[in-house]
Amino acid sequence: MFVAPPCGERRRHRRKEHKPPVSQHSCVYNQRVKMADTSSSNPQSLGFTEKLKSWLSWSWTYVCAVWFAMVLTMIYVLRSPLKLQETVTAASVFLNTLTPKFYVALTGTSSLISGLILIFEWWYFRKYGTSFIEQVSVSHLRPLLGGVENSSSSGGLFSPVNGSAEPRPSVSECKVWRNPLNLFRGAEYNRYTWVTGKEPLTYYDMNLSAQDHQTFFSVDTQQLRPEDAGQCVVMQKAWRERNPQARIRAAYQAIELNPDCAAAYVLLAEEEATTITEAERLFKQALKSAGRDTNLLVYIKRRLAMCARKLGRIKEAVKMMRDLMKEFPLLGMLNIHENLLESLLELQAYADVQAVLAKYDDISLPKSATICYTSALLKARAVSDKFSPEAASRRGLSTAEMNAVEAIHRAVEFNPHVPKYLLEMKSLILPPEHILKRGDSEAVAYAFFHLQHWKRAEGALNLLHCTWEGTFRIIPYPLEKGHLFYPYPGCTETADRELLPSFHEVSVYPKKELPFFILFTAGLCSFTAMLAMLTHHFPELMGVFAKAFFSTLFAPLGFFADKIEGFMLTRI
């Protein structure tokens, strides 16, 4: 593995080149900030509370020590009235009279209880990403024992609700973007369902698309003629329908009201057309009826360009995309340049690809996996055909190879899920209609369309295979501090599970380690189960072993007790 050294001045200039996208639900964060400001508006009460907490934390250790010393003193003073020695002797006699069945039941019950705790801990860890016992200890017991409350714990049943904890991004605060290369439902997603019987889209993803269509194609019905207002109302209901057949029927109803209803033809092209050719015909019909509606024009022309790309008319698709970007230069948030990059890579027009990257791979612009990995592909392609790990280990990396490795590290830091799909270490699925930047959903969408371009560049995947894991040594704590980008967001796993189908194993980064209490309960369950089995099959041998174990365990205590008693008698 090769790790690129620090980039000097360039690293400092690119430190914050990626700005995390603004949340769709930023009002949630603003409300939390206001609550925090309100809670901190009374400094006198907060000062008294903090002083009381600090005093309790300071005195707790000493109080425990004094209490423990007093308990030991009381036991020693009252040893004769309480008849402690006779009680211990009677207890040992009672334990010797117990049969092996009792110990089998005891160890079996312990194994059952620890097994139930293990199952609950595992479920809680898979759901919330932390241990329940650890969560309770950190949230409730640690502050009482003088520790610092962990404000970075996320999720769980005991997540902080006041303004004192640092807010972490939740699912609602993770910006979800429309996939620029999303497939056609009727011609592609539905065909997958017919063949495999699996649903490639989640309800959450389709609901987001319905909201997008309602917003994108919304029209003020008060300014329209009655017949036009009627078809707009029908189409608004059509986008909200959950049943595909109900949406299609509503589209035909809108066409009956107005044969030039462009939005209805768009819906039919997306959902009823079973081939790309049929979808293209319906989009052309929609383009004739679109009029001067900018949203409709942009959407339809983009989908027509994608139809041309899928039907092999790549140069025509490139021209349509360039014309669209010139005609509507202010609609950069639609990421039409990502469609253009993919088509140019298919043409192997690498100079044109570099020209597009020079415009959109800028410090002030938000990044994407397409931007970062396409830049890495171009730099890797320049050296990958002659790259050899053995030769590079002997002579070191050349300047061009170093640039390629740095570009790969940059891309992997932005989205660490992509390499496993490009290297075919994980199976691909159909991309969702929406993606989460830096998440597994974006990695699936990128690899689905760009894997062929990496395979076409000789040696590029080999260079990626040799260098991509070196990124993780540069950023050992990705959730706390990044190298070229901001720290990796902690909300991607939960959001990706909403966007990707249930049969897909979501990629998690950074990989979560099993909490100590899960390992502890697993070991306890296994150990007690083994003791129960051995006691059942070898009762006499286990009895001898238990007596030897406890006598050895309590021998130091008896020794110290005799020494203390002798010392006290000599003092008296």
Short mmCIF file of N, CA and C in Angstrom, two decimals, residues 262-381:
data_model
loop_
_atom_site.label_atom_id
_atom_site.label_comp_id
_atom_site.label_asym_id
_atom_site.label_seq_id
_atom_site.Cartn_x
_atom_site.Cartn_y
_atom_site.Cartn_z
N ALA A 262 -48.33 18.40 -20.73
CA ALA A 262 -46.95 17.88 -20.81
C ALA A 262 -46.60 17.03 -19.60
N ALA A 263 -47.05 17.43 -18.40
CA ALA A 263 -46.73 16.67 -17.19
C ALA A 263 -47.28 15.25 -17.25
N ALA A 264 -48.45 15.08 -17.89
CA ALA A 264 -49.03 13.74 -18.02
C ALA A 264 -48.17 12.86 -18.91
N TYR A 265 -47.67 13.42 -20.01
CA TYR A 265 -46.79 12.64 -20.88
C TYR A 265 -45.48 12.29 -20.16
N VAL A 266 -45.00 13.20 -19.31
CA VAL A 266 -43.79 12.90 -18.53
C VAL A 266 -44.03 11.70 -17.62
N LEU A 267 -45.16 11.69 -16.93
CA LEU A 267 -45.47 10.57 -16.04
C LEU A 267 -45.57 9.26 -16.81
N LEU A 268 -46.24 9.29 -17.97
CA LEU A 268 -46.35 8.07 -18.77
C LEU A 268 -44.99 7.60 -19.27
N ALA A 269 -44.12 8.54 -19.65
CA ALA A 269 -42.79 8.17 -20.11
C ALA A 269 -41.97 7.55 -19.00
N GLU A 270 -42.15 8.06 -17.80
CA GLU A 270 -41.37 7.55 -16.67
C GLU A 270 -41.87 6.18 -16.21
N GLU A 271 -43.20 5.98 -16.19
CA GLU A 271 -43.74 4.82 -15.48
C GLU A 271 -44.44 3.80 -16.36
N GLU A 272 -45.05 4.22 -17.48
CA GLU A 272 -45.77 3.24 -18.29
C GLU A 272 -44.92 2.67 -19.41
N ALA A 273 -44.03 3.48 -19.97
CA ALA A 273 -43.20 3.02 -21.09
C ALA A 273 -42.32 1.86 -20.63
N THR A 274 -42.34 0.77 -21.37
CA THR A 274 -41.57 -0.43 -21.01
C THR A 274 -40.23 -0.50 -21.74
N THR A 275 -39.99 0.41 -22.69
CA THR A 275 -38.70 0.47 -23.38
C THR A 275 -38.23 1.92 -23.42
N ILE A 276 -36.92 2.09 -23.62
CA ILE A 276 -36.36 3.44 -23.70
C ILE A 276 -36.87 4.15 -24.95
N THR A 277 -37.07 3.41 -26.03
CA THR A 277 -37.59 4.01 -27.26
C THR A 277 -38.97 4.59 -27.05
N GLU A 278 -39.82 3.83 -26.37
CA GLU A 278 -41.17 4.32 -26.10
C GLU A 278 -41.13 5.53 -25.17
N ALA A 279 -40.25 5.49 -24.18
CA ALA A 279 -40.12 6.63 -23.27
C ALA A 279 -39.65 7.87 -24.03
N GLU A 280 -38.72 7.70 -24.97
CA GLU A 280 -38.24 8.84 -25.75
C GLU A 280 -39.37 9.44 -26.58
N ARG A 281 -40.22 8.59 -27.15
CA ARG A 281 -41.35 9.09 -27.96
C ARG A 281 -42.29 9.93 -27.09
N LEU A 282 -42.58 9.48 -25.89
CA LEU A 282 -43.48 10.22 -25.00
C LEU A 282 -42.84 11.52 -24.52
N PHE A 283 -41.53 11.51 -24.28
CA PHE A 283 -40.85 12.75 -23.86
C PHE A 283 -40.86 13.78 -25.01
N LYS A 284 -40.72 13.32 -26.24
CA LYS A 284 -40.80 14.25 -27.38
C LYS A 284 -42.19 14.85 -27.49
N GLN A 285 -43.21 14.03 -27.22
CA GLN A 285 -44.58 14.55 -27.21
C GLN A 285 -44.75 15.58 -26.09
N ALA A 286 -44.14 15.29 -24.93
CA ALA A 286 -44.22 16.25 -23.81
C ALA A 286 -43.49 17.54 -24.14
N LEU A 287 -42.36 17.44 -24.88
CA LEU A 287 -41.60 18.64 -25.22
C LEU A 287 -42.41 19.57 -26.13
N LYS A 288 -43.22 19.00 -27.02
CA LYS A 288 -44.06 19.82 -27.89
C LYS A 288 -45.12 20.58 -27.11
N SER A 289 -45.54 20.00 -25.98
CA SER A 289 -46.62 20.60 -25.20
C SER A 289 -46.12 21.41 -24.00
N ALA A 290 -44.81 21.49 -23.82
CA ALA A 290 -44.27 22.11 -22.60
C ALA A 290 -44.43 23.62 -22.60
N GLY A 291 -44.46 24.25 -23.77
CA GLY A 291 -44.58 25.69 -23.83
C GLY A 291 -43.35 26.38 -23.26
N ARG A 292 -43.57 27.36 -22.38
CA ARG A 292 -42.47 28.13 -21.82
C ARG A 292 -42.20 27.76 -20.35
N ASP A 293 -42.70 26.65 -19.91
CA ASP A 293 -42.48 26.21 -18.53
C ASP A 293 -41.02 25.76 -18.39
N THR A 294 -40.22 26.56 -17.68
CA THR A 294 -38.78 26.27 -17.58
C THR A 294 -38.52 24.93 -16.91
N ASN A 295 -39.22 24.66 -15.83
CA ASN A 295 -38.99 23.40 -15.12
C ASN A 295 -39.27 22.19 -16.02
N LEU A 296 -40.38 22.25 -16.74
CA LEU A 296 -40.70 21.15 -17.64
C LEU A 296 -39.67 21.03 -18.77
N LEU A 297 -39.27 22.16 -19.33
CA LEU A 297 -38.29 22.12 -20.42
C LEU A 297 -36.98 21.49 -19.98
N VAL A 298 -36.47 21.91 -18.83
CA VAL A 298 -35.20 21.37 -18.34
C VAL A 298 -35.32 19.88 -18.07
N TYR A 299 -36.39 19.48 -17.39
CA TYR A 299 -36.57 18.07 -17.06
C TYR A 299 -36.69 17.20 -18.31
N ILE A 300 -37.50 17.64 -19.25
CA ILE A 300 -37.75 16.83 -20.46
C ILE A 300 -36.49 16.75 -21.32
N LYS A 301 -35.81 17.87 -21.53
CA LYS A 301 -34.60 17.84 -22.36
C LYS A 301 -33.51 16.97 -21.74
N ARG A 302 -33.42 17.03 -20.43
CA ARG A 302 -32.42 16.18 -19.77
C ARG A 302 -32.75 14.70 -19.95
N ARG A 303 -33.99 14.34 -19.78
CA ARG A 303 -34.37 12.94 -19.93
C ARG A 303 -34.25 12.50 -21.40
N LEU A 304 -34.52 13.40 -22.34
CA LEU A 304 -34.30 13.06 -23.75
C LEU A 304 -32.82 12.79 -24.02
N ALA A 305 -31.95 13.60 -23.41
CA ALA A 305 -30.51 13.37 -23.57
C ALA A 305 -30.12 12.02 -22.97
N MET A 306 -30.69 11.66 -21.85
CA MET A 306 -30.39 10.37 -21.24
C MET A 306 -30.93 9.23 -22.09
N CYS A 307 -32.07 9.43 -22.74
CA CYS A 307 -32.58 8.40 -23.66
C CYS A 307 -31.61 8.19 -24.82
N ALA A 308 -31.11 9.30 -25.38
CA ALA A 308 -30.15 9.19 -26.48
C ALA A 308 -28.89 8.47 -26.02
N ARG A 309 -28.44 8.75 -24.81
CA ARG A 309 -27.25 8.07 -24.27
C ARG A 309 -27.50 6.58 -24.13
N LYS A 310 -28.65 6.18 -23.63
CA LYS A 310 -28.94 4.77 -23.43
C LYS A 310 -29.15 4.04 -24.75
N LEU A 311 -29.59 4.77 -25.79
CA LEU A 311 -29.82 4.15 -27.10
C LEU A 311 -28.57 4.17 -27.97
N GLY A 312 -27.45 4.64 -27.44
CA GLY A 312 -26.18 4.59 -28.17
C GLY A 312 -25.87 5.82 -28.99
N ARG A 313 -26.73 6.82 -28.97
CA ARG A 313 -26.47 8.05 -29.71
C ARG A 313 -25.75 9.04 -28.77
N ILE A 314 -24.51 8.71 -28.49
CA ILE A 314 -23.80 9.40 -27.40
C ILE A 314 -23.45 10.83 -27.81
N LYS A 315 -22.98 11.03 -29.04
CA LYS A 315 -22.62 12.39 -29.47
C LYS A 315 -23.84 13.31 -29.44
N GLU A 316 -24.97 12.76 -29.86
CA GLU A 316 -26.20 13.55 -29.79
C GLU A 316 -26.54 13.89 -28.34
N ALA A 317 -26.36 12.93 -27.44
CA ALA A 317 -26.63 13.18 -26.02
C ALA A 317 -25.71 14.25 -25.46
N VAL A 318 -24.42 14.22 -25.85
CA VAL A 318 -23.47 15.22 -25.38
C VAL A 318 -23.87 16.61 -25.86
N LYS A 319 -24.27 16.70 -27.12
CA LYS A 319 -24.69 18.00 -27.67
C LYS A 319 -25.92 18.53 -26.93
N MET A 320 -26.89 17.65 -26.65
CA MET A 320 -28.10 18.08 -25.97
C MET A 320 -27.78 18.57 -24.55
N MET A 321 -26.86 17.89 -23.88
CA MET A 321 -26.49 18.31 -22.52
C MET A 321 -25.75 19.63 -22.53
N ARG A 322 -24.84 19.80 -23.48
CA ARG A 322 -24.12 21.09 -23.57
C ARG A 322 -25.08 22.23 -23.87
N ASP A 323 -26.00 22.00 -24.79
CA ASP A 323 -26.98 23.04 -25.11
C ASP A 323 -27.85 23.38 -23.90
N LEU A 324 -28.22 22.37 -23.14
CA LEU A 324 -29.05 22.59 -21.97
C LEU A 324 -28.30 23.39 -20.91
N MET A 325 -27.01 23.11 -20.73
CA MET A 325 -26.22 23.84 -19.74
C MET A 325 -25.99 25.29 -20.18
N LYS A 326 -25.89 25.53 -21.49
CA LYS A 326 -25.75 26.90 -21.98
C LYS A 326 -27.06 27.67 -21.88
N GLU A 327 -28.16 26.98 -22.14
CA GLU A 327 -29.47 27.64 -22.13
C GLU A 327 -29.91 27.99 -20.71
N PHE A 328 -29.56 27.14 -19.75
CA PHE A 328 -29.95 27.37 -18.35
C PHE A 328 -28.70 27.28 -17.46
N PRO A 329 -27.82 28.27 -17.51
CA PRO A 329 -26.56 28.18 -16.76
C PRO A 329 -26.73 28.29 -15.25
N LEU A 330 -27.86 28.80 -14.79
CA LEU A 330 -28.05 29.00 -13.35
C LEU A 330 -28.61 27.76 -12.65
N LEU A 331 -28.88 26.69 -13.39
CA LEU A 331 -29.45 25.48 -12.79
C LEU A 331 -28.36 24.45 -12.51
N GLY A 332 -27.26 24.93 -11.92
CA GLY A 332 -26.15 24.01 -11.61
C GLY A 332 -26.49 23.00 -10.54
N MET A 333 -27.51 23.32 -9.69
CA MET A 333 -27.86 22.37 -8.63
C MET A 333 -28.47 21.09 -9.16
N LEU A 334 -28.87 21.08 -10.43
CA LEU A 334 -29.40 19.85 -11.04
C LEU A 334 -28.31 18.88 -11.44
N ASN A 335 -27.03 19.33 -11.39
CA ASN A 335 -25.88 18.46 -11.65
C ASN A 335 -25.93 17.82 -13.04
N ILE A 336 -26.31 18.61 -14.04
CA ILE A 336 -26.34 18.09 -15.41
C ILE A 336 -24.93 17.76 -15.88
N HIS A 337 -23.92 18.43 -15.30
CA HIS A 337 -22.54 18.16 -15.70
C HIS A 337 -22.12 16.73 -15.37
N GLU A 338 -22.77 16.10 -14.41
CA GLU A 338 -22.44 14.70 -14.11
C GLU A 338 -22.93 13.78 -15.22
N ASN A 339 -24.09 14.09 -15.80
CA ASN A 339 -24.52 13.34 -16.98
C ASN A 339 -23.55 13.54 -18.13
N LEU A 340 -23.09 14.78 -18.30
CA LEU A 340 -22.15 15.08 -19.38
C LEU A 340 -20.82 14.36 -19.19
N LEU A 341 -20.32 14.31 -17.95
CA LEU A 341 -19.06 13.61 -17.69
C LEU A 341 -19.16 12.13 -18.05
N GLU A 342 -20.25 11.51 -17.68
CA GLU A 342 -20.40 10.08 -17.97
C GLU A 342 -20.45 9.82 -19.46
N SER A 343 -21.14 10.67 -20.21
CA SER A 343 -21.22 10.49 -21.67
C SER A 343 -19.87 10.75 -22.33
N LEU A 344 -19.14 11.75 -21.86
CA LEU A 344 -17.82 12.03 -22.42
C LEU A 344 -16.84 10.89 -22.13
N LEU A 345 -16.95 10.28 -20.96
CA LEU A 345 -16.10 9.12 -20.66
C LEU A 345 -16.43 7.96 -21.57
N GLU A 346 -17.70 7.80 -21.92
CA GLU A 346 -18.08 6.73 -22.84
C GLU A 346 -17.48 6.98 -24.23
N LEU A 347 -17.38 8.26 -24.61
CA LEU A 347 -16.74 8.60 -25.89
C LEU A 347 -15.21 8.57 -25.80
N GLN A 348 -14.68 8.39 -24.58
CA GLN A 348 -13.24 8.45 -24.32
C GLN A 348 -12.66 9.80 -24.72
N ALA A 349 -13.47 10.84 -24.56
CA ALA A 349 -13.02 12.21 -24.84
C ALA A 349 -12.44 12.79 -23.55
N TYR A 350 -11.24 12.31 -23.18
CA TYR A 350 -10.68 12.65 -21.89
C TYR A 350 -10.29 14.12 -21.78
N ALA A 351 -9.92 14.75 -22.89
CA ALA A 351 -9.61 16.18 -22.85
C ALA A 351 -10.86 16.99 -22.51
N ASP A 352 -11.99 16.62 -23.08
CA ASP A 352 -13.25 17.30 -22.76
C ASP A 352 -13.67 17.05 -21.31
N VAL A 353 -13.40 15.83 -20.83
CA VAL A 353 -13.70 15.52 -19.43
C VAL A 353 -12.89 16.42 -18.51
N GLN A 354 -11.59 16.59 -18.85
CA GLN A 354 -10.74 17.44 -18.04
C GLN A 354 -11.21 18.89 -18.06
N ALA A 355 -11.72 19.34 -19.20
CA ALA A 355 -12.23 20.71 -19.29
C ALA A 355 -13.46 20.91 -18.41
N VAL A 356 -14.34 19.92 -18.37
CA VAL A 356 -15.52 20.01 -17.50
C VAL A 356 -15.10 19.99 -16.03
N LEU A 357 -14.13 19.13 -15.69
CA LEU A 357 -13.66 19.08 -14.30
C LEU A 357 -13.01 20.40 -13.88
N ALA A 358 -12.29 21.03 -14.82
CA ALA A 358 -11.64 22.31 -14.49
C ALA A 358 -12.66 23.36 -14.08
N LYS A 359 -13.89 23.22 -14.58
CA LYS A 359 -14.93 24.20 -14.26
C LYS A 359 -15.67 23.84 -12.99
N TYR A 360 -15.92 22.56 -12.76
CA TYR A 360 -16.78 22.16 -11.66
C TYR A 360 -16.02 21.58 -10.47
N ASP A 361 -14.76 21.19 -10.64
CA ASP A 361 -13.98 20.69 -9.50
C ASP A 361 -13.26 21.88 -8.87
N ASP A 362 -14.04 22.75 -8.26
CA ASP A 362 -13.52 24.00 -7.70
C ASP A 362 -13.71 23.99 -6.18
N ILE A 363 -12.85 24.74 -5.49
CA ILE A 363 -12.89 24.76 -4.04
C ILE A 363 -14.24 25.27 -3.53
N SER A 364 -14.81 26.24 -4.22
CA SER A 364 -16.04 26.87 -3.75
C SER A 364 -17.29 26.08 -4.08
N LEU A 365 -17.19 25.02 -4.88
CA LEU A 365 -18.36 24.25 -5.29
C LEU A 365 -18.45 22.95 -4.51
N PRO A 366 -19.67 22.48 -4.22
CA PRO A 366 -19.82 21.20 -3.53
C PRO A 366 -19.33 20.05 -4.40
N LYS A 367 -18.78 19.06 -3.74
CA LYS A 367 -18.21 17.92 -4.45
C LYS A 367 -19.20 16.77 -4.52
N SER A 368 -18.82 15.78 -5.30
CA SER A 368 -19.60 14.55 -5.42
C SER A 368 -18.63 13.43 -5.74
N ALA A 369 -19.10 12.19 -5.63
CA ALA A 369 -18.26 11.06 -5.97
C ALA A 369 -17.88 11.09 -7.44
N THR A 370 -18.78 11.55 -8.29
CA THR A 370 -18.48 11.62 -9.72
C THR A 370 -17.32 12.57 -9.98
N ILE A 371 -17.32 13.73 -9.34
CA ILE A 371 -16.25 14.71 -9.53
C ILE A 371 -14.92 14.14 -9.02
N CYS A 372 -14.90 13.66 -7.80
CA CYS A 372 -13.65 13.22 -7.17
C CYS A 372 -13.08 11.98 -7.86
N TYR A 373 -13.92 10.99 -8.14
CA TYR A 373 -13.40 9.75 -8.72
C TYR A 373 -13.08 9.90 -10.21
N THR A 374 -13.78 10.78 -10.92
CA THR A 374 -13.42 11.02 -12.32
C THR A 374 -12.07 11.71 -12.40
N SER A 375 -11.82 12.66 -11.48
CA SER A 375 -10.51 13.30 -11.43
C SER A 375 -9.42 12.28 -11.12
N ALA A 376 -9.71 11.38 -10.19
CA ALA A 376 -8.73 10.33 -9.87
C ALA A 376 -8.52 9.39 -11.06
N LEU A 377 -9.58 9.09 -11.80
CA LEU A 377 -9.46 8.20 -12.96
C LEU A 377 -8.55 8.81 -14.03
N LEU A 378 -8.72 10.10 -14.29
CA LEU A 378 -7.88 10.73 -15.31
C LEU A 378 -6.41 10.71 -14.92
N LYS A 379 -6.11 10.98 -13.65
CA LYS A 379 -4.71 10.98 -13.21
C LYS A 379 -4.16 9.56 -13.13
N ALA A 380 -5.00 8.62 -12.74
CA ALA A 380 -4.54 7.22 -12.69
C ALA A 380 -4.31 6.67 -14.09
N ARG A 381 -5.15 7.07 -15.05
CA ARG A 381 -5.02 6.59 -16.41
C ARG A 381 -3.68 6.98 -17.03
#
